PDB file of C-alpha atoms in Angstrom:
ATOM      1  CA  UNK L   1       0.000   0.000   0.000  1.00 58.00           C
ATOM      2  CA  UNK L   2       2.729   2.295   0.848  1.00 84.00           C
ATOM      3  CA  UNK L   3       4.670   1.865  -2.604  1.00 85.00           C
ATOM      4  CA  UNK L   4       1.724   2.253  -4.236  1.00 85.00           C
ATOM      5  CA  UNK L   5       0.806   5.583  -2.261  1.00 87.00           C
ATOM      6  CA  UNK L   6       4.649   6.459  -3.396  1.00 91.00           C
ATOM      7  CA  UNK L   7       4.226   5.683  -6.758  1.00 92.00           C
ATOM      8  CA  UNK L   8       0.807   7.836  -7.049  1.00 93.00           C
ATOM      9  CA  UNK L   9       2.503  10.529  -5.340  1.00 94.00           C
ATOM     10  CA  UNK L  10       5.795  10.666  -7.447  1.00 95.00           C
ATOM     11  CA  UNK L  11       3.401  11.266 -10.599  1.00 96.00           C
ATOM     12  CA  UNK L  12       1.416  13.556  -9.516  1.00 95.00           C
ATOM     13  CA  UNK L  13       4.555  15.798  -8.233  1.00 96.00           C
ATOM     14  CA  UNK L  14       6.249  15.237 -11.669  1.00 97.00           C
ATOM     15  CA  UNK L  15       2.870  16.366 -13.218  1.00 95.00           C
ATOM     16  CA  UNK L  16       2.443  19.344 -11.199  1.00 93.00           C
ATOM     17  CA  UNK L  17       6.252  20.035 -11.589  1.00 94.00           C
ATOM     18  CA  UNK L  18       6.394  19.353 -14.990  1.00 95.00           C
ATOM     19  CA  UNK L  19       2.387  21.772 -15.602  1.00 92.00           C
ATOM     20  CA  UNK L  20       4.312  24.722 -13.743  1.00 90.00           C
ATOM     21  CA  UNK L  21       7.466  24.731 -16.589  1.00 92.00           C
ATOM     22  CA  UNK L  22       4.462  24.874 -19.448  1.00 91.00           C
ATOM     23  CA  UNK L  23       4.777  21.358 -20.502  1.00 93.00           C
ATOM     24  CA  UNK L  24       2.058  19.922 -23.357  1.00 93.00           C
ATOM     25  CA  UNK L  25      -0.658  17.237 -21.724  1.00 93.00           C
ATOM     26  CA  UNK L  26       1.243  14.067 -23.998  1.00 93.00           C
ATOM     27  CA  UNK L  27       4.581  15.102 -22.547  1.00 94.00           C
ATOM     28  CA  UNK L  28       3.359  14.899 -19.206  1.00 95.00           C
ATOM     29  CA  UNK L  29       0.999  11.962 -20.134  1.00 95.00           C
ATOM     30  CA  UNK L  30       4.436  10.154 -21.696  1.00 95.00           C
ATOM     31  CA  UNK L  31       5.697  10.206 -18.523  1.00 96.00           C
ATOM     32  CA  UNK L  32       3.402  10.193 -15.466  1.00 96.00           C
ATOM     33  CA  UNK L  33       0.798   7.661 -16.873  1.00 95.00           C
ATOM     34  CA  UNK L  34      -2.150  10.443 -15.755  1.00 95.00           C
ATOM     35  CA  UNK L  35      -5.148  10.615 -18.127  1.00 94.00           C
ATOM     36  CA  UNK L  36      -5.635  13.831 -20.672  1.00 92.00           C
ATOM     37  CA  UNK L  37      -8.157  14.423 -17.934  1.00 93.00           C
ATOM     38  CA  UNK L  38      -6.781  14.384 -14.403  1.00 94.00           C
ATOM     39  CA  UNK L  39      -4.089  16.486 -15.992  1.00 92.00           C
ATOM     40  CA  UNK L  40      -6.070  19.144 -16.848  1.00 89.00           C
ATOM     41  CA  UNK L  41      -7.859  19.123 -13.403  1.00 90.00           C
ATOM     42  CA  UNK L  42      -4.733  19.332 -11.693  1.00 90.00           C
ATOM     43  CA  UNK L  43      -4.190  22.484 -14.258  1.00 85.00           C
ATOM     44  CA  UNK L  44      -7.290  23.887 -13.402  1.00 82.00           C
ATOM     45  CA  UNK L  45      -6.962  23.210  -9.635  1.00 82.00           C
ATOM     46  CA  UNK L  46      -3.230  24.713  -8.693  1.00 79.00           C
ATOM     47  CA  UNK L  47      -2.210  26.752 -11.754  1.00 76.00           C
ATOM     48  CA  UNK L  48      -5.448  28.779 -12.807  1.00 65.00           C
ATOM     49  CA  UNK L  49      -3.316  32.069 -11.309  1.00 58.00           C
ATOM     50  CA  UNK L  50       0.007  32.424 -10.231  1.00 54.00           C
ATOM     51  CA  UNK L  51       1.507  35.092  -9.186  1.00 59.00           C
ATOM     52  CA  UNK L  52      -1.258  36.730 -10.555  1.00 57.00           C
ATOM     53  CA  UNK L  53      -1.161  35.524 -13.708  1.00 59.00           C
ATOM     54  CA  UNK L  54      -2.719  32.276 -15.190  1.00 62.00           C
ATOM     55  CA  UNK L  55      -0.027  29.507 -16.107  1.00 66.00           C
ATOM     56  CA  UNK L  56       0.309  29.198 -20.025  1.00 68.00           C
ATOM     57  CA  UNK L  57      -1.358  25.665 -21.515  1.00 69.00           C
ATOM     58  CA  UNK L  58       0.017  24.994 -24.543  1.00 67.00           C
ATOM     59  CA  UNK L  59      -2.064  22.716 -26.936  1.00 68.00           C
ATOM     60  CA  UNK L  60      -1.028  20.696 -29.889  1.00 72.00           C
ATOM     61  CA  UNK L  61       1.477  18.456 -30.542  1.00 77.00           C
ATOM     62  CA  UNK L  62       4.742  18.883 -29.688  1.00 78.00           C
ATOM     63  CA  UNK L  63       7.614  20.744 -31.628  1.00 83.00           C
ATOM     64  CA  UNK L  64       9.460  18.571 -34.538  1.00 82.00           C
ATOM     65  CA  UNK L  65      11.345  20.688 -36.172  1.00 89.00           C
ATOM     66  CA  UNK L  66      14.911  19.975 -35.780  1.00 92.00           C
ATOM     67  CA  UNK L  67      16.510  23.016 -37.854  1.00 91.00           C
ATOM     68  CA  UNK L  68      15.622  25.491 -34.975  1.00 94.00           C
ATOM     69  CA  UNK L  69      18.386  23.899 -33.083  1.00 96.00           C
ATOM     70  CA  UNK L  70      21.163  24.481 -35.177  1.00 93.00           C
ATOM     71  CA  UNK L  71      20.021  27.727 -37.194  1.00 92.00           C
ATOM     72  CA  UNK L  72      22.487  29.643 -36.146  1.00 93.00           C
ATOM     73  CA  UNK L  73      25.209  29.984 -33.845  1.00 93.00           C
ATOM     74  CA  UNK L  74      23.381  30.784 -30.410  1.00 95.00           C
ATOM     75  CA  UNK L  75      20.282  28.091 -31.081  1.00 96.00           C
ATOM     76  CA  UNK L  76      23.480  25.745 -31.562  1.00 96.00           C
ATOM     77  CA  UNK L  77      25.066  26.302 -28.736  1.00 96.00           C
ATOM     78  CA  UNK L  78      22.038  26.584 -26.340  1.00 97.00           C
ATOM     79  CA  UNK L  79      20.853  22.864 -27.740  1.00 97.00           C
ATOM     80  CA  UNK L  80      24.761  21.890 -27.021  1.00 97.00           C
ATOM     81  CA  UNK L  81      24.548  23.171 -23.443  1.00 97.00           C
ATOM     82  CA  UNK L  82      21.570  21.029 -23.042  1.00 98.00           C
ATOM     83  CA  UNK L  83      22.629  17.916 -25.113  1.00 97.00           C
ATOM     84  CA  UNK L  84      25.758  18.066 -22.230  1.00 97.00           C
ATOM     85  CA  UNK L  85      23.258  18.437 -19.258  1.00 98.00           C
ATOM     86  CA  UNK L  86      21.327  15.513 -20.798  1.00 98.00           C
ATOM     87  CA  UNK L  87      24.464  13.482 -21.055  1.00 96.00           C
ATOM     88  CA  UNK L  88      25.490  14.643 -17.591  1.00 97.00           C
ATOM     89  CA  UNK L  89      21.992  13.435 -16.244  1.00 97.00           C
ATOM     90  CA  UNK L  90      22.532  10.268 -17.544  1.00 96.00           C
ATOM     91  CA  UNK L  91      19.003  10.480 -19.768  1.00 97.00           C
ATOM     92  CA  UNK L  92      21.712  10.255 -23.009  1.00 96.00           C
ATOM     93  CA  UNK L  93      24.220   8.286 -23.499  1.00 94.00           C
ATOM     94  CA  UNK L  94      27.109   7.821 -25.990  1.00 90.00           C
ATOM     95  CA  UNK L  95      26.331   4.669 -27.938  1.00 82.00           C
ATOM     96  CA  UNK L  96      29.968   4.829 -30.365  1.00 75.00           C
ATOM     97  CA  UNK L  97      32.226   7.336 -31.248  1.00 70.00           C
ATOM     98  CA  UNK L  98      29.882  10.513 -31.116  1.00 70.00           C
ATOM     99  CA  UNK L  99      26.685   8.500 -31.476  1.00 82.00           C
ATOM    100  CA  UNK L 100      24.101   9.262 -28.820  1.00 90.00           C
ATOM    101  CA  UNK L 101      21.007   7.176 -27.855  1.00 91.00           C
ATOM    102  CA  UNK L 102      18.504   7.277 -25.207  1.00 93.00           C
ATOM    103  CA  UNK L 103      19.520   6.010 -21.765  1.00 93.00           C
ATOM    104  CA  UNK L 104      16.267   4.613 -21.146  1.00 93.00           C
ATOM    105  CA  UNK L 105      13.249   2.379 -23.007  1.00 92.00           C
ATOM    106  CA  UNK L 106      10.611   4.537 -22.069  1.00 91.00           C
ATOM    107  CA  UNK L 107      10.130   7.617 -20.152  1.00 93.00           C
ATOM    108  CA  UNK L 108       8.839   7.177 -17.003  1.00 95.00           C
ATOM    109  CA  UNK L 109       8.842   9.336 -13.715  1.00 96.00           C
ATOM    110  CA  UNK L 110      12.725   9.454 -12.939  1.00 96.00           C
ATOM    111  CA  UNK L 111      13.132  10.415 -16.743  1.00 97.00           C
ATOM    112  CA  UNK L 112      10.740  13.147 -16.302  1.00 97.00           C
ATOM    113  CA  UNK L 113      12.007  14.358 -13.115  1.00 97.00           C
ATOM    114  CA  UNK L 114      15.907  14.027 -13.991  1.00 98.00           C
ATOM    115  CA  UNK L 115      14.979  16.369 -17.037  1.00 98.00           C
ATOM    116  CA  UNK L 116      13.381  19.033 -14.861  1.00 98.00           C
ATOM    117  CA  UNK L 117      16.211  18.984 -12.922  1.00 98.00           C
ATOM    118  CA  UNK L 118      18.418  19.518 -16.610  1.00 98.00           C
ATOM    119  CA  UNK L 119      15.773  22.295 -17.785  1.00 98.00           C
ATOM    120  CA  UNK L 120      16.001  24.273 -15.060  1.00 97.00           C
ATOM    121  CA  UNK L 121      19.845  24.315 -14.563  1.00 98.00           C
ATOM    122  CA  UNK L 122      20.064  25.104 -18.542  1.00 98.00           C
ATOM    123  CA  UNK L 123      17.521  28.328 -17.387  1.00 97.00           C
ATOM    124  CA  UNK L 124      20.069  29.141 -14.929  1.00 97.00           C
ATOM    125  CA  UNK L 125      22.937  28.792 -17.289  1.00 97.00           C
ATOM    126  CA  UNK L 126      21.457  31.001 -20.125  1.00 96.00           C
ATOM    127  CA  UNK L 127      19.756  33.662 -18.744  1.00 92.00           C
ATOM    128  CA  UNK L 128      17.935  34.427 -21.879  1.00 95.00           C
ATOM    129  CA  UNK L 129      16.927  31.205 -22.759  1.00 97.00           C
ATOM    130  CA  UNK L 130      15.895  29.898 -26.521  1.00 97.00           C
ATOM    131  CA  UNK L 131      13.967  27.107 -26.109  1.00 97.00           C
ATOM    132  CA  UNK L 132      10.937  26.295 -23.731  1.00 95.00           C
ATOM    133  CA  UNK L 133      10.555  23.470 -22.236  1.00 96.00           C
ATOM    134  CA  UNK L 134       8.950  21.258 -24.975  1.00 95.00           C
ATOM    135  CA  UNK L 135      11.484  22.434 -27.287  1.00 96.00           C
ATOM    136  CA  UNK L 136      14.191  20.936 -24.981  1.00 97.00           C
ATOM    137  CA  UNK L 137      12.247  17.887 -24.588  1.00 96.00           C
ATOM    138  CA  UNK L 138      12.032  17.371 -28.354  1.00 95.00           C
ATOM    139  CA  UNK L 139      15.420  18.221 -28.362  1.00 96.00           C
ATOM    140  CA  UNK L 140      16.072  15.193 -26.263  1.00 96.00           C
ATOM    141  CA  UNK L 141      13.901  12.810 -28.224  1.00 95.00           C
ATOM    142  CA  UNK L 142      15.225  13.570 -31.244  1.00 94.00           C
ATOM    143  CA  UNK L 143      18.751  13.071 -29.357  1.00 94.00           C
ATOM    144  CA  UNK L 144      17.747   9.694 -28.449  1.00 92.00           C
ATOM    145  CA  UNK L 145      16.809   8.607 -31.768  1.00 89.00           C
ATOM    146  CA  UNK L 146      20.282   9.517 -33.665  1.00 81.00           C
ATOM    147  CA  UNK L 147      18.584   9.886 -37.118  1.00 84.00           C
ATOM    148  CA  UNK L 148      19.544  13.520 -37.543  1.00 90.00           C
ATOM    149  CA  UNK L 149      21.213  14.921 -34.785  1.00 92.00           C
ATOM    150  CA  UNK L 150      24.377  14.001 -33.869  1.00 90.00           C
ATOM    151  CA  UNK L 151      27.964  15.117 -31.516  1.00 92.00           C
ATOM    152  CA  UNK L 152      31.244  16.271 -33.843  1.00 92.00           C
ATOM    153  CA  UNK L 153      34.410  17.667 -32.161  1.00 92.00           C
ATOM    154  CA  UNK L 154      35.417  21.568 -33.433  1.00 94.00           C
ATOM    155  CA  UNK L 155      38.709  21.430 -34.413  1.00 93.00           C
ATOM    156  CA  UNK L 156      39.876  24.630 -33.054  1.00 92.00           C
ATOM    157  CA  UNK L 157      39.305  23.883 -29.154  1.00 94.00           C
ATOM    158  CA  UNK L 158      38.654  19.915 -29.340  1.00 94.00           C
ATOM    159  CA  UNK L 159      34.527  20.503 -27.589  1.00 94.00           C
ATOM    160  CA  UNK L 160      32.007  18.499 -28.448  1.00 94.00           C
ATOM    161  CA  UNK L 161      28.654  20.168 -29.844  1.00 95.00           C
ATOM    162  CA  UNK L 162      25.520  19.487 -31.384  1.00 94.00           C
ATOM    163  CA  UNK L 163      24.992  19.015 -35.519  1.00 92.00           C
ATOM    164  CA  UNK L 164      22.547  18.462 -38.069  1.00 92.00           C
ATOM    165  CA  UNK L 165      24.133  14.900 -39.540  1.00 89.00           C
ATOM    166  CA  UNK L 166      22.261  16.376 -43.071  1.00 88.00           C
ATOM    167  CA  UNK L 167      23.431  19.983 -43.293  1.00 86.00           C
ATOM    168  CA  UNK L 168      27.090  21.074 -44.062  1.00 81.00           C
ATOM    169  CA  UNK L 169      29.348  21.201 -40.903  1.00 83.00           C
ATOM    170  CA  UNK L 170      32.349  23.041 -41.027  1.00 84.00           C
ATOM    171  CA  UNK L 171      33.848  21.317 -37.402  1.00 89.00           C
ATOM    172  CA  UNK L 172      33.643  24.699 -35.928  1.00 91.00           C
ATOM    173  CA  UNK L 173      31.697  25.014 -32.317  1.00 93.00           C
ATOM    174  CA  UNK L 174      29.276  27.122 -32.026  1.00 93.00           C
ATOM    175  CA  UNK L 175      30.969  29.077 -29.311  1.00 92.00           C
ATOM    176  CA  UNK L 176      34.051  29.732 -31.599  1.00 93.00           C
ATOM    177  CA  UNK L 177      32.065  30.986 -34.216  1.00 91.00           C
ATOM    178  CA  UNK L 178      30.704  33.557 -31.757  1.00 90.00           C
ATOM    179  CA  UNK L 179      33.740  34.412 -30.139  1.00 88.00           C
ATOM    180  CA  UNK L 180      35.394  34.973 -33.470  1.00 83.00           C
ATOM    181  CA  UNK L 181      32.594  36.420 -34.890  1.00 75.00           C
ATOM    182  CA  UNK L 182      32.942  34.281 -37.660  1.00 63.00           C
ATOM    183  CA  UNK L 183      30.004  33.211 -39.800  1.00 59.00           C
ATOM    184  CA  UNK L 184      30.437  29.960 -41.074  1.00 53.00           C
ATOM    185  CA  UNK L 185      26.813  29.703 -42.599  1.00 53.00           C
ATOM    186  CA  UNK L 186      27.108  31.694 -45.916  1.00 51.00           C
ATOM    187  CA  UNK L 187      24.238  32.577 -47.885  1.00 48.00           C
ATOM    188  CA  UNK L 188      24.246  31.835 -51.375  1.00 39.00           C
ATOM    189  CA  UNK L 189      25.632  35.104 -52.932  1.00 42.00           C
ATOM    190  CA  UNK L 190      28.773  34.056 -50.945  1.00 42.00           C
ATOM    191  CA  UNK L 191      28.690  30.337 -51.967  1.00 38.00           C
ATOM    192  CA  UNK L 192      28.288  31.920 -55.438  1.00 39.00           C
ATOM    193  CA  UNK L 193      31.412  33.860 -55.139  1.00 41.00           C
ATOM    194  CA  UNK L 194      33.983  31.383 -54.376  1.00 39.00           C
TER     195      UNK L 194
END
């Protein structure tokens, strides 16, 4: 009776966690095992106002598209920073040489709360953050997956980031780009030119 009370409580507390950082109703569904409904009653009964303000319910499905992480230099390295967290947190893993996979089957409640915990310490590390929260969690299911995204090395300081496996990668990071102000994603009139 007791595990079971543990067990009913852990999901709910994930849910509630997982309402206040503007999560979608499948996300928290994926991982809590709460119906479409008793997730929006627990909406409706602690987050119709707080701090004065109702708490934003997003509807739909969840963000796919992968370019957004890697449009430019600063999407780049914000998905990086999180890729590492996720990596860190032990919800990625490195399957070969710069080949990531999930780190679990399923998600499930200590998925769900091990990526709050990565969220919120990428909010504290950028303090203008890029993507919400259901942008990072796409971010980590498309991680998991290895079809598109993928680790490389830069060759000027030996870090690991975040690519698109399909797009041209010049093995710069995207934090030397920025530091050298550098763009290394030419439009066409420059392709054009060389």
């Amino acid at each position: 009776m007791n595990e079971r009370y543990r067990n009913e409580r852990a999901k709910l507390d994930l849910a509630l966690a997982m309402i206040a950082r503007e999560a979608r109703t499948n996300t928290i569904r994926s991982c809590t095992g709460l119906s479409d409904d008793r997730i929006r009653k627990l909406c409706a009964q602690y987050f119709t106002h707080r701090d004065g303000r109702a708490v934003r319910r997003r509807r739909g499905k969840s963000p796919k598209q992968l370019a957004r992480y890697v449009k430019n230099a600063p999407h780049q390295l914000q998905a990086t920073t999180l890729m590492h967290l996720m990596l860190t947190a032990s919800l990625l893993t490195i399957r070969d040489t710069n080949d990531i996979g999930a780190a679990w089957s399923t998600p499930d409640v200590a998925v769900g709360v091990a990526f709050c915990r990565v969220y919120d310490l990428y909010q504290v590390i950028h303090e203008e953050p890029l993507f919400g929260f259901e942008w990072a969690w796409s971010l980590m299911l498309a991680l998991a997956t290895g079809d598109t995204l993928a680790m490389a090395t830069c060759d000027r300081c030996d870090a690991d980031y975040l690519f698109d496996r399909y797009a041209l990668d010049f093995h710069v990071c995207p934090a030397c780009e920025i530091r050298t102000e550098r763009r290394r994603r030419p439009g066409a009139r420059q392709f054009a030119n060389n």
